[in-house]
mmCIF file of C-alpha atoms and ligand atoms in Angstrom:
data_model
loop_
_atom_site.group_PDB
_atom_site.id
_atom_site.type_symbol
_atom_site.label_atom_id
_atom_site.label_comp_id
_atom_site.label_asym_id
_atom_site.label_seq_id
_atom_site.Cartn_x
_atom_site.Cartn_y
_atom_site.Cartn_z
ATOM 1 C CA MET A 575 153.767 97.247 33.851
ATOM 2 C CA GLY A 576 150.058 96.591 33.628
ATOM 3 C CA LYS A 577 147.412 98.985 32.361
ATOM 4 C CA ARG A 578 146.741 101.565 35.076
ATOM 5 C CA SER A 579 144.559 104.690 35.072
ATOM 6 C CA LEU A 580 146.319 107.794 33.737
ATOM 7 C CA ALA A 581 145.945 109.480 37.122
ATOM 8 C CA ALA A 582 147.742 106.627 38.868
ATOM 9 C CA ILE A 583 150.513 106.666 36.250
ATOM 10 C CA ALA A 584 150.924 110.423 36.723
ATOM 11 C CA ALA A 585 151.007 109.935 40.512
ATOM 12 C CA THR A 586 153.578 107.165 40.156
ATOM 13 C CA LEU A 587 155.789 109.244 37.880
ATOM 14 C CA MET A 588 155.587 112.262 40.216
ATOM 15 C CA THR A 589 156.446 110.069 43.201
ATOM 16 C CA ALA A 590 159.304 108.507 41.244
ATOM 17 C CA ALA A 591 160.597 111.936 40.276
ATOM 18 C CA ALA A 592 160.364 113.129 43.886
ATOM 19 C CA LEU A 593 162.129 109.996 45.163
ATOM 20 C CA ALA A 594 164.794 110.266 42.460
ATOM 21 C CA GLY A 595 165.358 113.873 43.614
ATOM 22 C CA CYS A 596 165.980 112.811 47.232
ATOM 23 C CA ALA A 597 167.041 109.177 47.118
ATOM 24 C CA GLY A 598 169.032 109.280 43.915
ATOM 25 C CA ASP A 599 167.300 106.087 42.622
ATOM 26 C CA ASP A 600 164.421 105.909 40.139
ATOM 27 C CA GLY A 601 161.928 104.935 42.898
ATOM 28 C CA GLY A 602 160.327 102.748 40.236
ATOM 29 C CA ASP A 603 158.300 99.520 40.556
ATOM 30 C CA ALA A 604 159.306 96.657 42.824
ATOM 31 C CA GLY A 605 160.608 94.724 39.846
ATOM 32 C CA GLY A 606 163.322 97.338 39.353
ATOM 33 C CA GLY A 607 162.554 97.255 35.637
ATOM 34 C CA SER A 608 163.362 93.536 35.353
ATOM 35 C CA GLY A 609 160.417 93.262 32.996
ATOM 36 C CA LYS A 610 159.066 90.374 35.158
ATOM 37 C CA LEU A 611 155.614 90.532 36.671
ATOM 38 C CA VAL A 612 156.076 91.307 40.373
ATOM 39 C CA LEU A 613 153.530 89.481 42.553
ATOM 40 C CA GLY A 614 153.253 90.242 46.268
ATOM 41 C CA PHE A 615 151.780 87.233 48.128
ATOM 42 C CA SER A 616 150.740 87.148 51.804
ATOM 43 C CA GLN A 617 150.320 83.570 53.049
ATOM 44 C CA VAL A 618 148.297 82.610 56.173
ATOM 45 C CA GLY A 619 151.141 80.728 57.846
ATOM 46 C CA ALA A 620 152.420 77.131 58.009
ATOM 47 C CA GLU A 621 149.742 75.579 60.262
ATOM 48 C CA SER A 622 149.032 72.400 58.311
ATOM 49 C CA GLY A 623 150.149 69.974 55.651
ATOM 50 C CA TRP A 624 147.656 71.625 53.331
ATOM 51 C CA ARG A 625 149.266 75.039 53.856
ATOM 52 C CA THR A 626 152.750 73.676 53.206
ATOM 53 C CA ALA A 627 151.561 72.133 49.941
ATOM 54 C CA ASN A 628 149.791 75.367 48.985
ATOM 55 C CA THR A 629 152.949 77.418 49.608
ATOM 56 C CA LYS A 630 155.027 74.978 47.534
ATOM 57 C CA SER A 631 152.527 75.160 44.682
ATOM 58 C CA ILE A 632 152.659 78.976 44.642
ATOM 59 C CA GLN A 633 156.456 79.217 44.897
ATOM 60 C CA ASP A 634 157.094 76.502 42.306
ATOM 61 C CA SER A 635 154.555 77.993 39.886
ATOM 62 C CA ALA A 636 156.041 81.493 40.228
ATOM 63 C CA ALA A 637 159.513 80.151 39.423
ATOM 64 C CA ALA A 638 158.192 78.118 36.492
ATOM 65 C CA SER A 639 156.290 81.063 35.008
ATOM 66 C CA GLY A 640 158.961 83.729 35.435
ATOM 67 C CA VAL A 641 157.000 85.693 38.036
ATOM 68 C CA ASP A 642 159.035 87.694 40.591
ATOM 69 C CA LEU A 643 157.320 86.482 43.805
ATOM 70 C CA LYS A 644 157.530 88.553 47.018
ATOM 71 C CA PHE A 645 156.288 85.926 49.525
ATOM 72 C CA VAL A 646 155.441 86.829 53.140
ATOM 73 C CA ASP A 647 154.287 84.313 55.829
ATOM 74 C CA ALA A 648 151.862 85.991 58.287
ATOM 75 C CA GLN A 649 152.228 83.338 61.029
ATOM 76 C CA GLY A 650 148.447 83.194 61.317
ATOM 77 C CA LYS A 651 148.026 86.887 62.184
ATOM 78 C CA GLN A 652 145.747 89.244 60.258
ATOM 79 C CA GLU A 653 147.788 92.278 61.286
ATOM 80 C CA ASN A 654 150.828 90.729 59.608
ATOM 81 C CA GLN A 655 148.871 90.230 56.404
ATOM 82 C CA ILE A 656 147.678 93.841 56.462
ATOM 83 C CA LYS A 657 151.269 94.998 57.040
ATOM 84 C CA ALA A 658 152.480 92.857 54.122
ATOM 85 C CA ILE A 659 149.796 94.239 51.775
ATOM 86 C CA ARG A 660 150.774 97.814 52.737
ATOM 87 C CA SER A 661 154.398 96.975 52.048
ATOM 88 C CA PHE A 662 153.500 95.564 48.634
ATOM 89 C CA ILE A 663 151.673 98.835 47.871
ATOM 90 C CA THR A 664 154.740 100.879 48.894
ATOM 91 C CA GLN A 665 156.948 98.655 46.751
ATOM 92 C CA ARG A 666 154.450 99.167 43.914
ATOM 93 C CA VAL A 667 154.254 95.497 42.986
ATOM 94 C CA ASP A 668 152.201 94.745 39.876
ATOM 95 C CA VAL A 669 149.652 92.425 41.539
ATOM 96 C CA ILE A 670 148.812 91.538 45.156
ATOM 97 C CA ALA A 671 147.444 88.118 46.112
ATOM 98 C CA PHE A 672 146.689 86.677 49.555
ATOM 99 C CA SER A 673 144.838 83.957 51.433
ATOM 100 C CA PRO A 674 142.830 85.884 54.085
ATOM 101 C CA VAL A 675 143.380 84.218 57.469
ATOM 102 C CA VAL A 676 139.880 85.375 58.520
ATOM 103 C CA GLU A 677 136.860 86.638 56.559
ATOM 104 C CA SER A 678 136.466 90.138 58.054
ATOM 105 C CA GLY A 679 138.497 93.329 58.440
ATOM 106 C CA TRP A 680 139.980 93.757 54.949
ATOM 107 C CA ASP A 681 138.087 96.688 53.406
ATOM 108 C CA THR A 682 140.437 99.481 54.531
ATOM 109 C CA VAL A 683 143.681 97.951 53.277
ATOM 110 C CA LEU A 684 142.107 96.652 50.062
ATOM 111 C CA LYS A 685 140.771 100.164 49.403
ATOM 112 C CA GLU A 686 144.363 101.427 49.731
ATOM 113 C CA ALA A 687 145.441 98.875 47.108
ATOM 114 C CA LYS A 688 142.561 99.925 44.858
ATOM 115 C CA ASP A 689 143.458 103.617 45.245
ATOM 116 C CA ALA A 690 147.046 102.719 44.307
ATOM 117 C CA ASP A 691 145.625 100.989 41.232
ATOM 118 C CA ILE A 692 147.192 97.621 42.185
ATOM 119 C CA PRO A 693 144.887 94.666 41.370
ATOM 120 C CA VAL A 694 144.228 92.134 44.161
ATOM 121 C CA ILE A 695 143.525 88.396 43.844
ATOM 122 C CA LEU A 696 142.037 86.334 46.708
ATOM 123 C CA THR A 697 143.284 82.750 46.882
ATOM 124 C CA ASP A 698 142.087 79.801 48.999
ATOM 125 C CA ARG A 699 139.878 81.733 51.431
ATOM 126 C CA ALA A 700 137.203 84.387 50.822
ATOM 127 C CA ILE A 701 136.444 87.664 52.620
ATOM 128 C CA ASP A 702 133.007 88.817 53.766
ATOM 129 C CA SER A 703 133.160 92.338 52.266
ATOM 130 C CA PRO A 704 130.123 93.209 50.114
ATOM 131 C CA ASP A 705 132.407 95.367 47.937
ATOM 132 C CA THR A 706 133.564 92.932 45.259
ATOM 133 C CA SER A 707 135.363 95.779 43.454
ATOM 134 C CA LEU A 708 138.133 95.393 46.069
ATOM 135 C CA TYR A 709 139.507 92.312 44.321
ATOM 136 C CA LYS A 710 139.613 91.086 40.739
ATOM 137 C CA THR A 711 138.906 87.407 41.426
ATOM 138 C CA PHE A 712 138.719 84.725 44.132
ATOM 139 C CA ILE A 713 140.214 81.316 43.374
ATOM 140 C CA GLY A 714 139.410 78.634 45.937
ATOM 141 C CA SER A 715 137.144 75.793 47.017
ATOM 142 C CA ASP A 716 133.458 75.827 47.921
ATOM 143 C CA PHE A 717 133.803 75.118 51.643
ATOM 144 C CA VAL A 718 130.050 74.866 52.233
ATOM 145 C CA LEU A 719 129.927 72.099 49.616
ATOM 146 C CA GLU A 720 132.851 70.374 51.343
ATOM 147 C CA GLY A 721 130.865 70.384 54.609
ATOM 148 C CA LYS A 722 127.799 69.065 52.790
ATOM 149 C CA LYS A 723 129.826 66.208 51.272
ATOM 150 C CA ALA A 724 131.001 65.244 54.757
ATOM 151 C CA GLY A 725 127.414 65.301 56.048
ATOM 152 C CA GLU A 726 126.096 63.317 53.088
ATOM 153 C CA TRP A 727 128.598 60.521 53.736
ATOM 154 C CA LEU A 728 127.472 60.346 57.383
ATOM 155 C CA VAL A 729 123.783 60.218 56.430
ATOM 156 C CA LYS A 730 124.513 57.324 54.064
ATOM 157 C CA GLU A 731 126.705 55.556 56.625
ATOM 158 C CA TYR A 732 123.893 55.531 59.194
ATOM 159 C CA GLU A 733 120.984 54.959 56.801
ATOM 160 C CA GLY A 734 118.300 52.732 58.333
ATOM 161 C CA LYS A 735 119.719 53.021 61.864
ATOM 162 C CA ASN A 736 117.698 54.884 64.506
ATOM 163 C CA ASP A 737 119.970 55.040 67.552
ATOM 164 C CA PRO A 738 121.353 58.501 68.431
ATOM 165 C CA VAL A 739 124.651 59.317 66.676
ATOM 166 C CA ASN A 740 126.855 61.442 68.953
ATOM 167 C CA ILE A 741 129.162 63.695 66.931
ATOM 168 C CA VAL A 742 132.088 65.820 68.096
ATOM 169 C CA GLU A 743 133.469 68.505 65.774
ATOM 170 C CA LEU A 744 136.965 69.981 65.541
ATOM 171 C CA GLN A 745 136.538 73.380 63.902
ATOM 172 C CA GLY A 746 139.206 75.277 61.976
ATOM 173 C CA THR A 747 140.555 78.724 62.880
ATOM 174 C CA PRO A 748 137.795 80.935 64.363
ATOM 175 C CA GLY A 749 136.535 83.406 61.749
ATOM 176 C CA ALA A 750 138.208 81.646 58.821
ATOM 177 C CA ALA A 751 135.993 80.997 55.784
ATOM 178 C CA PRO A 752 136.745 77.226 55.691
ATOM 179 C CA ALA A 753 135.868 76.900 59.384
ATOM 180 C CA ASN A 754 132.617 78.864 59.095
ATOM 181 C CA ASP A 755 131.490 77.234 55.879
ATOM 182 C CA ARG A 756 132.481 73.621 56.567
ATOM 183 C CA LYS A 757 130.506 73.856 59.813
ATOM 184 C CA THR A 758 127.487 75.331 57.999
ATOM 185 C CA GLY A 759 127.493 72.814 55.153
ATOM 186 C CA PHE A 760 127.763 69.830 57.506
ATOM 187 C CA ALA A 761 125.044 71.127 59.856
ATOM 188 C CA ASP A 762 122.705 71.831 56.936
ATOM 189 C CA VAL A 763 122.800 68.175 55.883
ATOM 190 C CA ILE A 764 122.617 66.399 59.244
ATOM 191 C CA LYS A 765 119.784 68.588 60.580
ATOM 192 C CA ALA A 766 117.420 66.512 58.403
ATOM 193 C CA ASP A 767 117.661 63.610 60.873
ATOM 194 C CA PRO A 768 117.349 64.242 64.668
ATOM 195 C CA LYS A 769 119.388 61.120 65.488
ATOM 196 C CA PHE A 770 122.526 63.132 64.568
ATOM 197 C CA LYS A 771 123.585 65.191 67.584
ATOM 198 C CA VAL A 772 126.669 67.426 67.694
ATOM 199 C CA ILE A 773 127.452 66.982 71.406
ATOM 200 C CA ALA A 774 130.645 69.109 71.336
ATOM 201 C CA SER A 775 132.228 71.509 68.835
ATOM 202 C CA GLN A 776 135.436 73.479 69.397
ATOM 203 C CA THR A 777 138.318 74.960 67.401
ATOM 204 C CA GLY A 778 141.478 72.944 66.958
ATOM 205 C CA GLN A 779 143.043 75.822 64.957
ATOM 206 C CA PHE A 780 143.641 73.517 61.946
ATOM 207 C CA THR A 781 146.688 72.052 63.762
ATOM 208 C CA ARG A 782 147.537 68.500 64.924
ATOM 209 C CA THR A 783 148.613 69.672 68.381
ATOM 210 C CA ASP A 784 145.396 71.507 69.129
ATOM 211 C CA GLY A 785 143.315 68.772 67.493
ATOM 212 C CA LYS A 786 144.853 66.207 69.852
ATOM 213 C CA GLN A 787 144.399 68.384 72.952
ATOM 214 C CA VAL A 788 140.761 69.209 72.205
ATOM 215 C CA MET A 789 139.968 65.573 71.380
ATOM 216 C CA GLU A 790 141.443 64.581 74.764
ATOM 217 C CA THR A 791 138.957 66.902 76.480
ATOM 218 C CA PHE A 792 136.096 65.601 74.332
ATOM 219 C CA LEU A 793 136.953 62.003 75.270
ATOM 220 C CA LYS A 794 137.071 62.848 78.978
ATOM 221 C CA ALA A 795 133.711 64.627 78.858
ATOM 222 C CA HIS A 796 131.898 62.231 76.502
ATOM 223 C CA PRO A 797 132.374 58.452 76.855
ATOM 224 C CA ASP A 798 129.797 57.880 74.100
ATOM 225 C CA ILE A 799 131.300 59.551 71.019
ATOM 226 C CA ASP A 800 130.340 57.838 67.750
ATOM 227 C CA VAL A 801 131.750 60.241 65.138
ATOM 228 C CA LEU A 802 134.440 62.919 64.787
ATOM 229 C CA TYR A 803 134.072 65.538 62.058
ATOM 230 C CA ALA A 804 137.359 67.451 61.743
ATOM 231 C CA HIS A 805 137.602 70.477 59.423
ATOM 232 C CA ASN A 806 141.029 69.320 58.233
ATOM 233 C CA ASP A 807 143.226 66.208 58.166
ATOM 234 C CA ASP A 808 145.782 67.631 60.590
ATOM 235 C CA MET A 809 143.287 68.006 63.436
ATOM 236 C CA GLY A 810 141.925 64.552 62.598
ATOM 237 C CA LEU A 811 145.428 63.072 62.821
ATOM 238 C CA GLY A 812 145.985 64.713 66.191
ATOM 239 C CA ALA A 813 142.629 63.385 67.355
ATOM 240 C CA ILE A 814 143.613 59.851 66.280
ATOM 241 C CA GLU A 815 146.559 60.015 68.704
ATOM 242 C CA ALA A 816 144.167 60.990 71.515
ATOM 243 C CA ILE A 817 141.645 58.284 70.586
ATOM 244 C CA GLU A 818 144.318 55.575 70.562
ATOM 245 C CA ALA A 819 145.772 56.837 73.855
ATOM 246 C CA ALA A 820 142.272 56.466 75.313
ATOM 247 C CA GLY A 821 142.272 52.799 74.237
ATOM 248 C CA LYS A 822 139.746 53.249 71.421
ATOM 249 C CA LYS A 823 140.049 52.285 67.750
ATOM 250 C CA PRO A 824 139.864 55.288 65.346
ATOM 251 C CA GLY A 825 137.751 54.470 62.295
ATOM 252 C CA THR A 826 135.961 51.687 64.191
ATOM 253 C CA ASP A 827 134.940 52.783 67.729
ATOM 254 C CA ILE A 828 134.837 56.382 66.544
ATOM 255 C CA LYS A 829 134.226 57.045 62.849
ATOM 256 C CA ILE A 830 136.251 59.963 61.480
ATOM 257 C CA ILE A 831 135.547 62.350 58.603
ATOM 258 C CA THR A 832 138.114 64.979 57.634
ATOM 259 C CA VAL A 833 138.750 67.528 54.860
ATOM 260 C CA ASP A 834 141.887 68.198 52.742
ATOM 261 C CA ALA A 835 143.257 64.792 51.555
ATOM 262 C CA VAL A 836 146.937 65.540 52.215
ATOM 263 C CA LYS A 837 149.292 62.559 52.128
ATOM 264 C CA ASP A 838 149.282 61.884 55.893
ATOM 265 C CA GLY A 839 145.493 62.018 55.950
ATOM 266 C CA MET A 840 145.211 59.703 52.959
ATOM 267 C CA THR A 841 147.650 57.273 54.599
ATOM 268 C CA ALA A 842 145.463 57.130 57.720
ATOM 269 C CA LEU A 843 142.397 56.726 55.469
ATOM 270 C CA ALA A 844 144.009 53.809 53.607
ATOM 271 C CA ALA A 845 144.789 52.234 56.991
ATOM 272 C CA GLY A 846 141.131 52.560 58.064
ATOM 273 C CA LYS A 847 141.834 55.054 60.878
ATOM 274 C CA ILE A 848 139.849 57.701 58.983
ATOM 275 C CA ASN A 849 136.631 56.656 57.236
ATOM 276 C CA TYR A 850 136.130 59.423 54.647
ATOM 277 C CA ILE A 851 138.050 62.446 53.375
ATOM 278 C CA VAL A 852 136.647 65.364 51.395
ATOM 279 C CA GLU A 853 139.376 66.760 49.153
ATOM 280 C CA CYS A 854 140.359 70.444 49.233
ATOM 281 C CA SER A 855 143.076 71.038 46.652
ATOM 282 C CA PRO A 856 146.042 73.252 47.711
ATOM 283 C CA LEU A 857 147.506 73.211 44.196
ATOM 284 C CA LEU A 858 146.375 76.751 43.320
ATOM 285 C CA GLY A 859 149.760 77.974 42.064
ATOM 286 C CA PRO A 860 149.441 77.468 38.296
ATOM 287 C CA GLN A 861 145.988 79.091 38.081
ATOM 288 C CA LEU A 862 147.117 81.948 40.349
ATOM 289 C CA MET A 863 150.049 82.805 38.066
ATOM 290 C CA ASP A 864 147.783 82.694 35.016
ATOM 291 C CA LEU A 865 145.247 84.986 36.706
ATOM 292 C CA ALA A 866 147.985 87.369 37.904
ATOM 293 C CA LYS A 867 149.275 87.801 34.340
ATOM 294 C CA LYS A 868 145.760 88.394 33.036
ATOM 295 C CA VAL A 869 144.812 91.028 35.617
ATOM 296 C CA ASN A 870 148.192 92.688 35.162
ATOM 297 C CA ASN A 871 147.418 92.995 31.463
ATOM 298 C CA GLY A 872 144.041 94.483 32.257
ATOM 299 C CA GLU A 873 142.201 91.430 30.930
ATOM 300 C CA GLN A 874 138.754 90.561 32.257
ATOM 301 C CA VAL A 875 138.755 87.456 34.536
ATOM 302 C CA GLU A 876 135.995 85.452 36.226
ATOM 303 C CA GLN A 877 135.087 86.962 39.612
ATOM 304 C CA ARG A 878 135.031 83.418 41.070
ATOM 305 C CA VAL A 879 137.321 80.548 40.017
ATOM 306 C CA LEU A 880 136.313 77.262 41.654
ATOM 307 C CA THR A 881 138.930 74.573 42.283
ATOM 308 C CA GLU A 882 138.221 70.994 41.157
ATOM 309 C CA GLU A 883 138.136 68.421 43.962
ATOM 310 C CA THR A 884 136.622 65.068 44.933
ATOM 311 C CA THR A 885 136.180 62.708 47.898
ATOM 312 C CA PHE A 886 137.978 59.556 49.020
ATOM 313 C CA THR A 887 137.084 56.260 50.709
ATOM 314 C CA PRO A 888 139.799 53.967 52.125
ATOM 315 C CA GLU A 889 139.789 51.857 48.948
ATOM 316 C CA GLN A 890 140.190 54.937 46.725
ATOM 317 C CA ALA A 891 142.990 56.242 48.935
ATOM 318 C CA LYS A 892 144.950 53.002 48.489
ATOM 319 C CA GLN A 893 144.660 53.399 44.716
ATOM 320 C CA VAL A 894 145.745 57.040 44.417
ATOM 321 C CA LEU A 895 148.347 57.273 47.215
ATOM 322 C CA PRO A 896 151.323 56.184 45.062
ATOM 323 C CA GLU A 897 150.989 59.160 42.715
ATOM 324 C CA ARG A 898 149.657 61.694 45.223
ATOM 325 C CA LYS A 899 151.460 65.062 44.728
ATOM 326 C CA TYR A 900 150.955 66.305 48.314
HETATM 327 C C1 LIG B 1018 141.336 75.434 52.948
HETATM 328 C C2 LIG B 1018 142.474 75.995 53.774
HETATM 329 C C3 LIG B 1018 142.514 75.332 55.108
HETATM 330 C C4 LIG B 1018 142.823 73.837 55.044
HETATM 331 C C5 LIG B 1018 143.612 73.674 56.298
HETATM 332 O O1 LIG B 1018 141.324 76.021 51.684
HETATM 333 O O2 LIG B 1018 142.311 77.387 53.953
HETATM 334 O O3 LIG B 1018 143.548 75.940 55.883
HETATM 335 O O4 LIG B 1018 141.690 73.024 54.996
HETATM 336 C C6 LIG B 1018 144.480 74.903 56.242
HETATM 337 O O5 LIG B 1018 144.362 72.488 56.378
HETATM 338 O O6 LIG B 1018 145.131 75.133 57.433
#
């Protein structure tokens, strides 16, 4: 059991005593005295290849590091994540971690965790609360930088050309940090040159299905699309199906930039159907387990832990695909 304030320990013991009186059990921590660190994790859902790889990384790392993982899939709903966090508090897990499906609306439930003296770790996505005392650390990518990298590739690709460049954008889940920030980073770079015009921008919910459907509407409304910027590979892959069904060549007639670098995206990149991918690593499991142990022991940790990631061209994708973990 990690270091907790004396008041919280007293409250826990009194609750345990009360529960023991009525329920006959010790009402103790979720781990039932197994001695293992008990980590409650609320995952966004299973919307994309990235998410599947992220879940695998967390589950595999928990097993490898002897952490008792209570894993809950929120199916993309914030209310399910809030419910899961409240359940973790009731179970008195040692540490709570979650990937916030959207940036806002977390202060109340995170205050409840703080009052229960249970440390919280944010993974993958950030929240917009100004109260950074509500969580011990945030481990994840810099999504604004990812958007900037996508924009910088486009600027280079069209260097020296003056014709208008018509861009359509498939945004991630409305309100999600990666959707907000990848849009901002990309727009910040391309605004330097008026030839770049975002002629349509709409959410594809980070899924292939929605990415395909929205791209179909873009193609019907805009016969002159030059570039697609998709906030993740899955929407880009769905869009490729729509582009091919419309008789156009993805990667040639319409240049495509995506973010994530999951295996299916990298395969399309190697085949020239995508032109550039900005990596967003889902392999947060090992660092999360390390951070969970540290905060459980009351150790100081960095407020912000940035994940390492790069970018890929088709040539680079061909080289790394054979040993790609996800
Ligand atoms: C990014 C992550 C995003 C991925 C999508 O860290 O939150 O959510 O880019 C996933 O593929 O659905």
